[in-house]
Amino acid sequence: MIAAAAPSPLPAALKEAAVAAVVALALAIPMVGFYTVDEGGSLVAKTRFDWVAIAVAAVFAGRLALALWPPAWRLKPRREPAHVAVDGRFTLMKFFGAAAVTVAVVLPFLPFTDRYIIDVATTVLIYVMLGWGLNIVVGLAGLLDLGYVAFYAVGAYSFALLARNFGLNFWECLPLAGIFAALFGVLLGFPVLRLRGDYLAIVTLGFGEMIRIVLVNWQSFTGGPNGLTSIPRPSFFGLPFTRTPEAGETAFHEFFGLEFSSYHRLAFLYFVILVLALITNAFTLRIRRLPVGRAWEALREDEIACRALGINPTNTKLTAFAIGAMFGGFAGSFFAARQGFISPESFTFIESALILAVVVLGGMGSQIGIVFAAILLVVLPEIAREFAELRMVLFGAAMIGIMVWRPHGLLSRRDPSILLPLPKATGAS
Amino acid sequence: MLNLQGVHTFYGPIEALRGVTLDVAKGEIVTLIGANGAGKSTLLMTICGRPRAAEGSIRFDGEDITREETFSIIRRGIAQAPEGRRIFARLTVFENLQIGATVADPGHFASDIEKVFTLFPILRKRRDQRGGTLSGGEQQMLSIGRALMGRPRLLLLDEPSLGLAPMIVKQIFAAIAEINRAQGLTVLLVEQNAYHALRLAHRGYVMQTGRIVLSGSGAELLANPEVRAAYLEGGVHA
């Protein structure tokens, strides 16, 4: 079909860019236009309207460019294919997955890997694990949870308190922390069973804050805002990572006849979280094929149809909350063991938002997408560290970029939980 | 098999069912016809416990199910292909059928799915396709197939012909007759397409504003001048 001569796009684009520029002006005057300096002990407000002009000009130019961008060049959000490819169905994803695991395993042994890299990689893996845990609740069961950090906190405090008060070690505490977090998951699950969508999100948000406020105020038990210090470090199956072990103990480097290096401990922690994360992934992939996992996905699609098919939505939702929370608890106790110090500061809402961003940017329900998103969201602010105060601006810009070009997340494809060989009757395509 | 006695259902202050009494015997196809808003769908949903009947009793196989939870009613052997089909859009046809089999004994899965594929051969072709990409008729077939996967003894169908081409409606009605004949499955069918429904059914009820106003065999109702005037006006008579 030949389109009627389209009106020249320029006036419309100019108008759009002007509106954007006005908004930018209104935002930039208070946020960029004024800054404070310390002059002889007193704060003085100074202005820098040249910066405002630059910001407004940049927004105008950017918006204009976006509006005039030829439609043919625009990236289109991809839709899920109707038919699942028969040949090489998961091969690309499998390849990515295998490559990612290989890189993750050899990373600590690579020559250029230093303490900093391993530290960032550990943080990435914590978020991967949290993302995979939250994905069970949000991606599979479709329950929007804005308070996931609560379970992370429960896991961290469970480990810290059990270790300090009862002298239990990391490996003994890990399952207990998971159980406690799962119990809190059920505790949150019960009151929100009837809620959906926005309402559910608000209540879970409140729950996350409640946990944090209890942690801040229950001074005698949790140490309040001062947090808990001297949390024991995990040992390598009884071998501590210390330069000079206590009498009767053998340190890790002595046992293996290595030069002492604090890098060993970091590398060990890295492998612990790698294994925990891989367990989370294996668990999720497996449970998707079981009736309960299928019921989660069905519940996400249509709760009424689920009821009509004899699925008990109460139990289904509670298991999703409990299992998602359990993995959050595992990650939390790892976090406490790694930091050696925890305080309520680490479990604020922004943390929940970040985990949710990992899941949403990754493409809800996509396991490998979550890995990419976690890398992006942890590494990007690290790279942007050099830009100091513009760090969060870059971060925000990257998030907007992703949402513009990949509105359904980096990888939004849902792979079927089961595919059988094609029946002969229809023949392979 | 199914017995409703003076059932009243409310949506807030609105009385949707005003004392409905109805029977479905084993092996029958019973149809419920009536205009929009007569309470047909509400009746099917009330049988499944949502909304719950405020008064009256619903008995299935002699046992009172009026106050039971939906999922436990379904587990007794009642399946529903709900209004609007309610396919799990992002899940494949196969996965949809798997979820339908939640309440059935897993040992029967392979033979049950084969039966569904024989009944609706198109579903076999569409097996790995996402539910949301099926045509309306295929979705309706999937909805019925999914309900059958639960090995029900009573099948509730809510307007299976809604929005479908006459050809497809014929196919679906033929399939319903087939499962009733071959497997002896009892069917309660809600329809606006009164002509087809009454031809298919052994017995029928006519609903008007929350009450049953007429009942009789399919042929009797088809011949009834009131029914003809109200529901078959302009319909196909051949």
PDB file of N, CA, C and O in Angstrom, chain A residues 261-306:
ATOM      1  N   SER A 261      48.062 -15.983  51.171  1.00  0.00           N
ATOM      2  CA  SER A 261      47.583 -14.852  50.386  1.00  0.00           C
ATOM      3  C   SER A 261      46.126 -14.629  50.759  1.00  0.00           C
ATOM      4  O   SER A 261      45.355 -15.588  50.871  1.00  0.00           O
ATOM      5  N   SER A 262      45.750 -13.374  50.955  1.00  0.00           N
ATOM      6  CA  SER A 262      44.351 -13.097  51.295  1.00  0.00           C
ATOM      7  C   SER A 262      43.449 -13.365  50.088  1.00  0.00           C
ATOM      8  O   SER A 262      42.238 -13.444  50.209  1.00  0.00           O
ATOM      9  N   TYR A 263      44.074 -13.514  48.923  1.00  0.00           N
ATOM     10  CA  TYR A 263      43.331 -13.805  47.707  1.00  0.00           C
ATOM     11  C   TYR A 263      42.622 -15.157  47.794  1.00  0.00           C
ATOM     12  O   TYR A 263      41.532 -15.337  47.253  1.00  0.00           O
ATOM     13  N   HIS A 264      43.242 -16.111  48.507  1.00  0.00           N
ATOM     14  CA  HIS A 264      42.644 -17.441  48.641  1.00  0.00           C
ATOM     15  C   HIS A 264      41.237 -17.361  49.205  1.00  0.00           C
ATOM     16  O   HIS A 264      40.317 -18.029  48.734  1.00  0.00           O
ATOM     17  N   ARG A 265      41.100 -16.540  50.255  1.00  0.00           N
ATOM     18  CA  ARG A 265      39.804 -16.453  50.900  1.00  0.00           C
ATOM     19  C   ARG A 265      38.766 -15.861  49.938  1.00  0.00           C
ATOM     20  O   ARG A 265      37.639 -16.340  49.839  1.00  0.00           O
ATOM     21  N   LEU A 266      39.185 -14.835  49.235  1.00  0.00           N
ATOM     22  CA  LEU A 266      38.262 -14.198  48.282  1.00  0.00           C
ATOM     23  C   LEU A 266      37.847 -15.174  47.193  1.00  0.00           C
ATOM     24  O   LEU A 266      36.679 -15.256  46.828  1.00  0.00           O
ATOM     25  N   ALA A 267      38.827 -15.921  46.691  1.00  0.00           N
ATOM     26  CA  ALA A 267      38.528 -16.883  45.636  1.00  0.00           C
ATOM     27  C   ALA A 267      37.601 -17.976  46.162  1.00  0.00           C
ATOM     28  O   ALA A 267      36.660 -18.404  45.481  1.00  0.00           O
ATOM     29  N   PHE A 268      37.847 -18.370  47.415  1.00  0.00           N
ATOM     30  CA  PHE A 268      36.981 -19.395  48.007  1.00  0.00           C
ATOM     31  C   PHE A 268      35.545 -18.892  48.129  1.00  0.00           C
ATOM     32  O   PHE A 268      34.591 -19.574  47.738  1.00  0.00           O
ATOM     33  N   LEU A 269      35.405 -17.669  48.653  1.00  0.00           N
ATOM     34  CA  LEU A 269      34.060 -17.086  48.778  1.00  0.00           C
ATOM     35  C   LEU A 269      33.381 -17.012  47.416  1.00  0.00           C
ATOM     36  O   LEU A 269      32.187 -17.281  47.278  1.00  0.00           O
ATOM     37  N   TYR A 270      34.172 -16.660  46.421  1.00  0.00           N
ATOM     38  CA  TYR A 270      33.647 -16.571  45.056  1.00  0.00           C
ATOM     39  C   TYR A 270      33.081 -17.922  44.613  1.00  0.00           C
ATOM     40  O   TYR A 270      31.970 -18.002  44.068  1.00  0.00           O
ATOM     41  N   PHE A 271      33.833 -18.984  44.903  1.00  0.00           N
ATOM     42  CA  PHE A 271      33.346 -20.301  44.489  1.00  0.00           C
ATOM     43  C   PHE A 271      32.119 -20.733  45.292  1.00  0.00           C
ATOM     44  O   PHE A 271      31.229 -21.394  44.754  1.00  0.00           O
ATOM     45  N   VAL A 272      32.060 -20.323  46.562  1.00  0.00           N
ATOM     46  CA  VAL A 272      30.885 -20.663  47.364  1.00  0.00           C
ATOM     47  C   VAL A 272      29.629 -20.057  46.738  1.00  0.00           C
ATOM     48  O   VAL A 272      28.630 -20.742  46.519  1.00  0.00           O
ATOM     49  N   ILE A 273      29.703 -18.773  46.415  1.00  0.00           N
ATOM     50  CA  ILE A 273      28.495 -18.124  45.861  1.00  0.00           C
ATOM     51  C   ILE A 273      28.215 -18.657  44.456  1.00  0.00           C
ATOM     52  O   ILE A 273      27.055 -18.798  44.061  1.00  0.00           O
ATOM     53  N   LEU A 274      29.269 -19.022  43.726  1.00  0.00           N
ATOM     54  CA  LEU A 274      29.055 -19.600  42.391  1.00  0.00           C
ATOM     55  C   LEU A 274      28.263 -20.900  42.506  1.00  0.00           C
ATOM     56  O   LEU A 274      27.287 -21.133  41.787  1.00  0.00           O
ATOM     57  N   VAL A 275      28.676 -21.744  43.460  1.00  0.00           N
ATOM     58  CA  VAL A 275      27.986 -23.024  43.635  1.00  0.00           C
ATOM     59  C   VAL A 275      26.552 -22.783  44.112  1.00  0.00           C
ATOM     60  O   VAL A 275      25.600 -23.383  43.590  1.00  0.00           O
ATOM     61  N   LEU A 276      26.385 -21.866  45.068  1.00  0.00           N
ATOM     62  CA  LEU A 276      25.028 -21.577  45.554  1.00  0.00           C
ATOM     63  C   LEU A 276      24.141 -21.082  44.416  1.00  0.00           C
ATOM     64  O   LEU A 276      22.988 -21.493  44.280  1.00  0.00           O
ATOM     65  N   ALA A 277      24.710 -20.210  43.587  1.00  0.00           N
ATOM     66  CA  ALA A 277      23.925 -19.668  42.474  1.00  0.00           C
ATOM     67  C   ALA A 277      23.569 -20.778  41.488  1.00  0.00           C
ATOM     68  O   ALA A 277      22.428 -20.860  41.020  1.00  0.00           O
ATOM     69  N   LEU A 278      24.539 -21.643  41.196  1.00  0.00           N
ATOM     70  CA  LEU A 278      24.262 -22.715  40.241  1.00  0.00           C
ATOM     71  C   LEU A 278      23.207 -23.681  40.787  1.00  0.00           C
ATOM     72  O   LEU A 278      22.380 -24.203  40.032  1.00  0.00           O
ATOM     73  N   ILE A 279      23.230 -23.893  42.106  1.00  0.00           N
ATOM     74  CA  ILE A 279      22.198 -24.745  42.708  1.00  0.00           C
ATOM     75  C   ILE A 279      20.822 -24.098  42.516  1.00  0.00           C
ATOM     76  O   ILE A 279      19.851 -24.760  42.144  1.00  0.00           O
ATOM     77  N   THR A 280      20.768 -22.788  42.741  1.00  0.00           N
ATOM     78  CA  THR A 280      19.502 -22.072  42.544  1.00  0.00           C
ATOM     79  C   THR A 280      18.988 -22.259  41.120  1.00  0.00           C
ATOM     80  O   THR A 280      17.810 -22.531  40.891  1.00  0.00           O
ATOM     81  N   ASN A 281      19.918 -22.120  40.179  1.00  0.00           N
ATOM     82  CA  ASN A 281      19.540 -22.252  38.775  1.00  0.00           C
ATOM     83  C   ASN A 281      19.055 -23.664  38.467  1.00  0.00           C
ATOM     84  O   ASN A 281      17.994 -23.849  37.858  1.00  0.00           O
ATOM     85  N   ALA A 282      19.817 -24.655  38.916  1.00  0.00           N
ATOM     86  CA  ALA A 282      19.443 -26.043  38.642  1.00  0.00           C
ATOM     87  C   ALA A 282      18.079 -26.345  39.253  1.00  0.00           C
ATOM     88  O   ALA A 282      17.222 -26.988  38.634  1.00  0.00           O
ATOM     89  N   PHE A 283      17.873 -25.830  40.462  1.00  0.00           N
ATOM     90  CA  PHE A 283      16.606 -26.043  41.143  1.00  0.00           C
ATOM     91  C   PHE A 283      15.449 -25.441  40.338  1.00  0.00           C
ATOM     92  O   PHE A 283      14.426 -26.074  40.123  1.00  0.00           O
ATOM     93  N   THR A 284      15.648 -24.208  39.882  1.00  0.00           N
ATOM     94  CA  THR A 284      14.581 -23.534  39.135  1.00  0.00           C
ATOM     95  C   THR A 284      14.266 -24.270  37.842  1.00  0.00           C
ATOM     96  O   THR A 284      13.099 -24.476  37.499  1.00  0.00           O
ATOM     97  N   LEU A 285      15.336 -24.658  37.120  1.00  0.00           N
ATOM     98  CA  LEU A 285      15.107 -25.350  35.847  1.00  0.00           C
ATOM     99  C   LEU A 285      14.354 -26.655  36.070  1.00  0.00           C
ATOM    100  O   LEU A 285      13.495 -27.039  35.284  1.00  0.00           O
ATOM    101  N   ARG A 286      14.680 -27.324  37.177  1.00  0.00           N
ATOM    102  CA  ARG A 286      14.050 -28.611  37.457  1.00  0.00           C
ATOM    103  C   ARG A 286      12.594 -28.416  37.876  1.00  0.00           C
ATOM    104  O   ARG A 286      11.700 -29.117  37.409  1.00  0.00           O
ATOM    105  N   ILE A 287      12.373 -27.449  38.761  1.00  0.00           N
ATOM    106  CA  ILE A 287      11.025 -27.319  39.327  1.00  0.00           C
ATOM    107  C   ILE A 287      10.024 -26.817  38.288  1.00  0.00           C
ATOM    108  O   ILE A 287       8.826 -27.068  38.398  1.00  0.00           O
ATOM    109  N   ARG A 288      10.528 -26.152  37.246  1.00  0.00           N
ATOM    110  CA  ARG A 288       9.615 -25.722  36.181  1.00  0.00           C
ATOM    111  C   ARG A 288       8.940 -26.914  35.519  1.00  0.00           C
ATOM    112  O   ARG A 288       7.868 -26.801  34.954  1.00  0.00           O
ATOM    113  N   ARG A 289       9.628 -28.054  35.536  1.00  0.00           N
ATOM    114  CA  ARG A 289       9.060 -29.241  34.881  1.00  0.00           C
ATOM    115  C   ARG A 289       8.174 -30.057  35.805  1.00  0.00           C
ATOM    116  O   ARG A 289       7.570 -31.020  35.376  1.00  0.00           O
ATOM    117  N   LEU A 290       8.170 -29.704  37.080  1.00  0.00           N
ATOM    118  CA  LEU A 290       7.346 -30.443  38.029  1.00  0.00           C
ATOM    119  C   LEU A 290       5.975 -29.772  38.119  1.00  0.00           C
ATOM    120  O   LEU A 290       5.831 -28.596  37.798  1.00  0.00           O
ATOM    121  N   PRO A 291       4.974 -30.524  38.595  1.00  0.00           N
ATOM    122  CA  PRO A 291       3.629 -29.943  38.655  1.00  0.00           C
ATOM    123  C   PRO A 291       3.578 -28.607  39.394  1.00  0.00           C
ATOM    124  O   PRO A 291       2.892 -27.686  38.962  1.00  0.00           O
ATOM    125  N   VAL A 292       4.350 -28.466  40.484  1.00  0.00           N
ATOM    126  CA  VAL A 292       4.247 -27.218  41.238  1.00  0.00           C
ATOM    127  C   VAL A 292       4.795 -26.045  40.424  1.00  0.00           C
ATOM    128  O   VAL A 292       4.217 -24.955  40.416  1.00  0.00           O
ATOM    129  N   GLY A 293       5.881 -26.277  39.679  1.00  0.00           N
ATOM    130  CA  GLY A 293       6.441 -25.223  38.848  1.00  0.00           C
ATOM    131  C   GLY A 293       5.495 -24.851  37.717  1.00  0.00           C
ATOM    132  O   GLY A 293       5.308 -23.678  37.395  1.00  0.00           O
ATOM    133  N   ARG A 294       4.889 -25.861  37.130  1.00  0.00           N
ATOM    134  CA  ARG A 294       3.904 -25.600  36.069  1.00  0.00           C
ATOM    135  C   ARG A 294       2.732 -24.814  36.635  1.00  0.00           C
ATOM    136  O   ARG A 294       2.212 -23.904  35.999  1.00  0.00           O
ATOM    137  N   ALA A 295       2.334 -25.172  37.860  1.00  0.00           N
ATOM    138  CA  ALA A 295       1.216 -24.463  38.485  1.00  0.00           C
ATOM    139  C   ALA A 295       1.583 -22.995  38.710  1.00  0.00           C
ATOM    140  O   ALA A 295       0.742 -22.112  38.536  1.00  0.00           O
ATOM    141  N   TRP A 296       2.847 -22.704  39.061  1.00  0.00           N
ATOM    142  CA  TRP A 296       3.261 -21.301  39.221  1.00  0.00           C
ATOM    143  C   TRP A 296       3.070 -20.544  37.932  1.00  0.00           C
ATOM    144  O   TRP A 296       2.518 -19.454  37.905  1.00  0.00           O
ATOM    145  N   GLU A 297       3.555 -21.150  36.841  1.00  0.00           N
ATOM    146  CA  GLU A 297       3.468 -20.445  35.565  1.00  0.00           C
ATOM    147  C   GLU A 297       2.013 -20.270  35.141  1.00  0.00           C
ATOM    148  O   GLU A 297       1.639 -19.248  34.579  1.00  0.00           O
ATOM    149  N   ALA A 298       1.208 -21.291  35.420  1.00  0.00           N
ATOM    150  CA  ALA A 298      -0.209 -21.207  35.073  1.00  0.00           C
ATOM    151  C   ALA A 298      -0.872 -20.100  35.882  1.00  0.00           C
ATOM    152  O   ALA A 298      -1.691 -19.336  35.372  1.00  0.00           O
ATOM    153  N   LEU A 299      -0.484 -19.995  37.145  1.00  0.00           N
ATOM    154  CA  LEU A 299      -1.049 -18.974  38.023  1.00  0.00           C
ATOM    155  C   LEU A 299      -0.704 -17.582  37.517  1.00  0.00           C
ATOM    156  O   LEU A 299      -1.518 -16.664  37.589  1.00  0.00           O
ATOM    157  N   ARG A 300       0.528 -17.437  37.014  1.00  0.00           N
ATOM    158  CA  ARG A 300       0.943 -16.153  36.457  1.00  0.00           C
ATOM    159  C   ARG A 300       0.070 -15.799  35.254  1.00  0.00           C
ATOM    160  O   ARG A 300      -0.342 -14.658  35.088  1.00  0.00           O
ATOM    161  N   GLU A 301      -0.268 -16.804  34.448  1.00  0.00           N
ATOM    162  CA  GLU A 301      -1.030 -16.541  33.236  1.00  0.00           C
ATOM    163  C   GLU A 301      -2.498 -16.247  33.546  1.00  0.00           C
ATOM    164  O   GLU A 301      -3.073 -15.331  32.971  1.00  0.00           O
ATOM    165  N   ASP A 302      -3.104 -17.039  34.406  1.00  0.00           N
ATOM    166  CA  ASP A 302      -4.545 -16.891  34.625  1.00  0.00           C
ATOM    167  C   ASP A 302      -4.964 -17.627  35.893  1.00  0.00           C
ATOM    168  O   ASP A 302      -5.047 -18.850  35.918  1.00  0.00           O
ATOM    169  N   GLU A 303      -5.248 -16.846  36.929  1.00  0.00           N
ATOM    170  CA  GLU A 303      -5.574 -17.469  38.209  1.00  0.00           C
ATOM    171  C   GLU A 303      -6.932 -18.168  38.179  1.00  0.00           C
ATOM    172  O   GLU A 303      -7.115 -19.238  38.759  1.00  0.00           O
ATOM    173  N   ILE A 304      -7.888 -17.574  37.459  1.00  0.00           N
ATOM    174  CA  ILE A 304      -9.235 -18.162  37.426  1.00  0.00           C
ATOM    175  C   ILE A 304      -9.216 -19.521  36.731  1.00  0.00           C
ATOM    176  O   ILE A 304      -9.799 -20.491  37.192  1.00  0.00           O
ATOM    177  N   ALA A 305      -8.458 -19.565  35.607  1.00  0.00           N
ATOM    178  CA  ALA A 305      -8.356 -20.848  34.902  1.00  0.00           C
ATOM    179  C   ALA A 305      -7.707 -21.892  35.811  1.00  0.00           C
ATOM    180  O   ALA A 305      -8.085 -23.060  35.794  1.00  0.00           O
ATOM    181  N   CYS A 306      -6.731 -21.464  36.616  1.00  0.00           N
ATOM    182  CA  CYS A 306      -6.079 -22.394  37.535  1.00  0.00           C
ATOM    183  C   CYS A 306      -7.072 -23.010  38.510  1.00  0.00           C
ATOM    184  O   CYS A 306      -7.074 -24.208  38.742  1.00  0.00           O
TER     185      CYS A 306
END
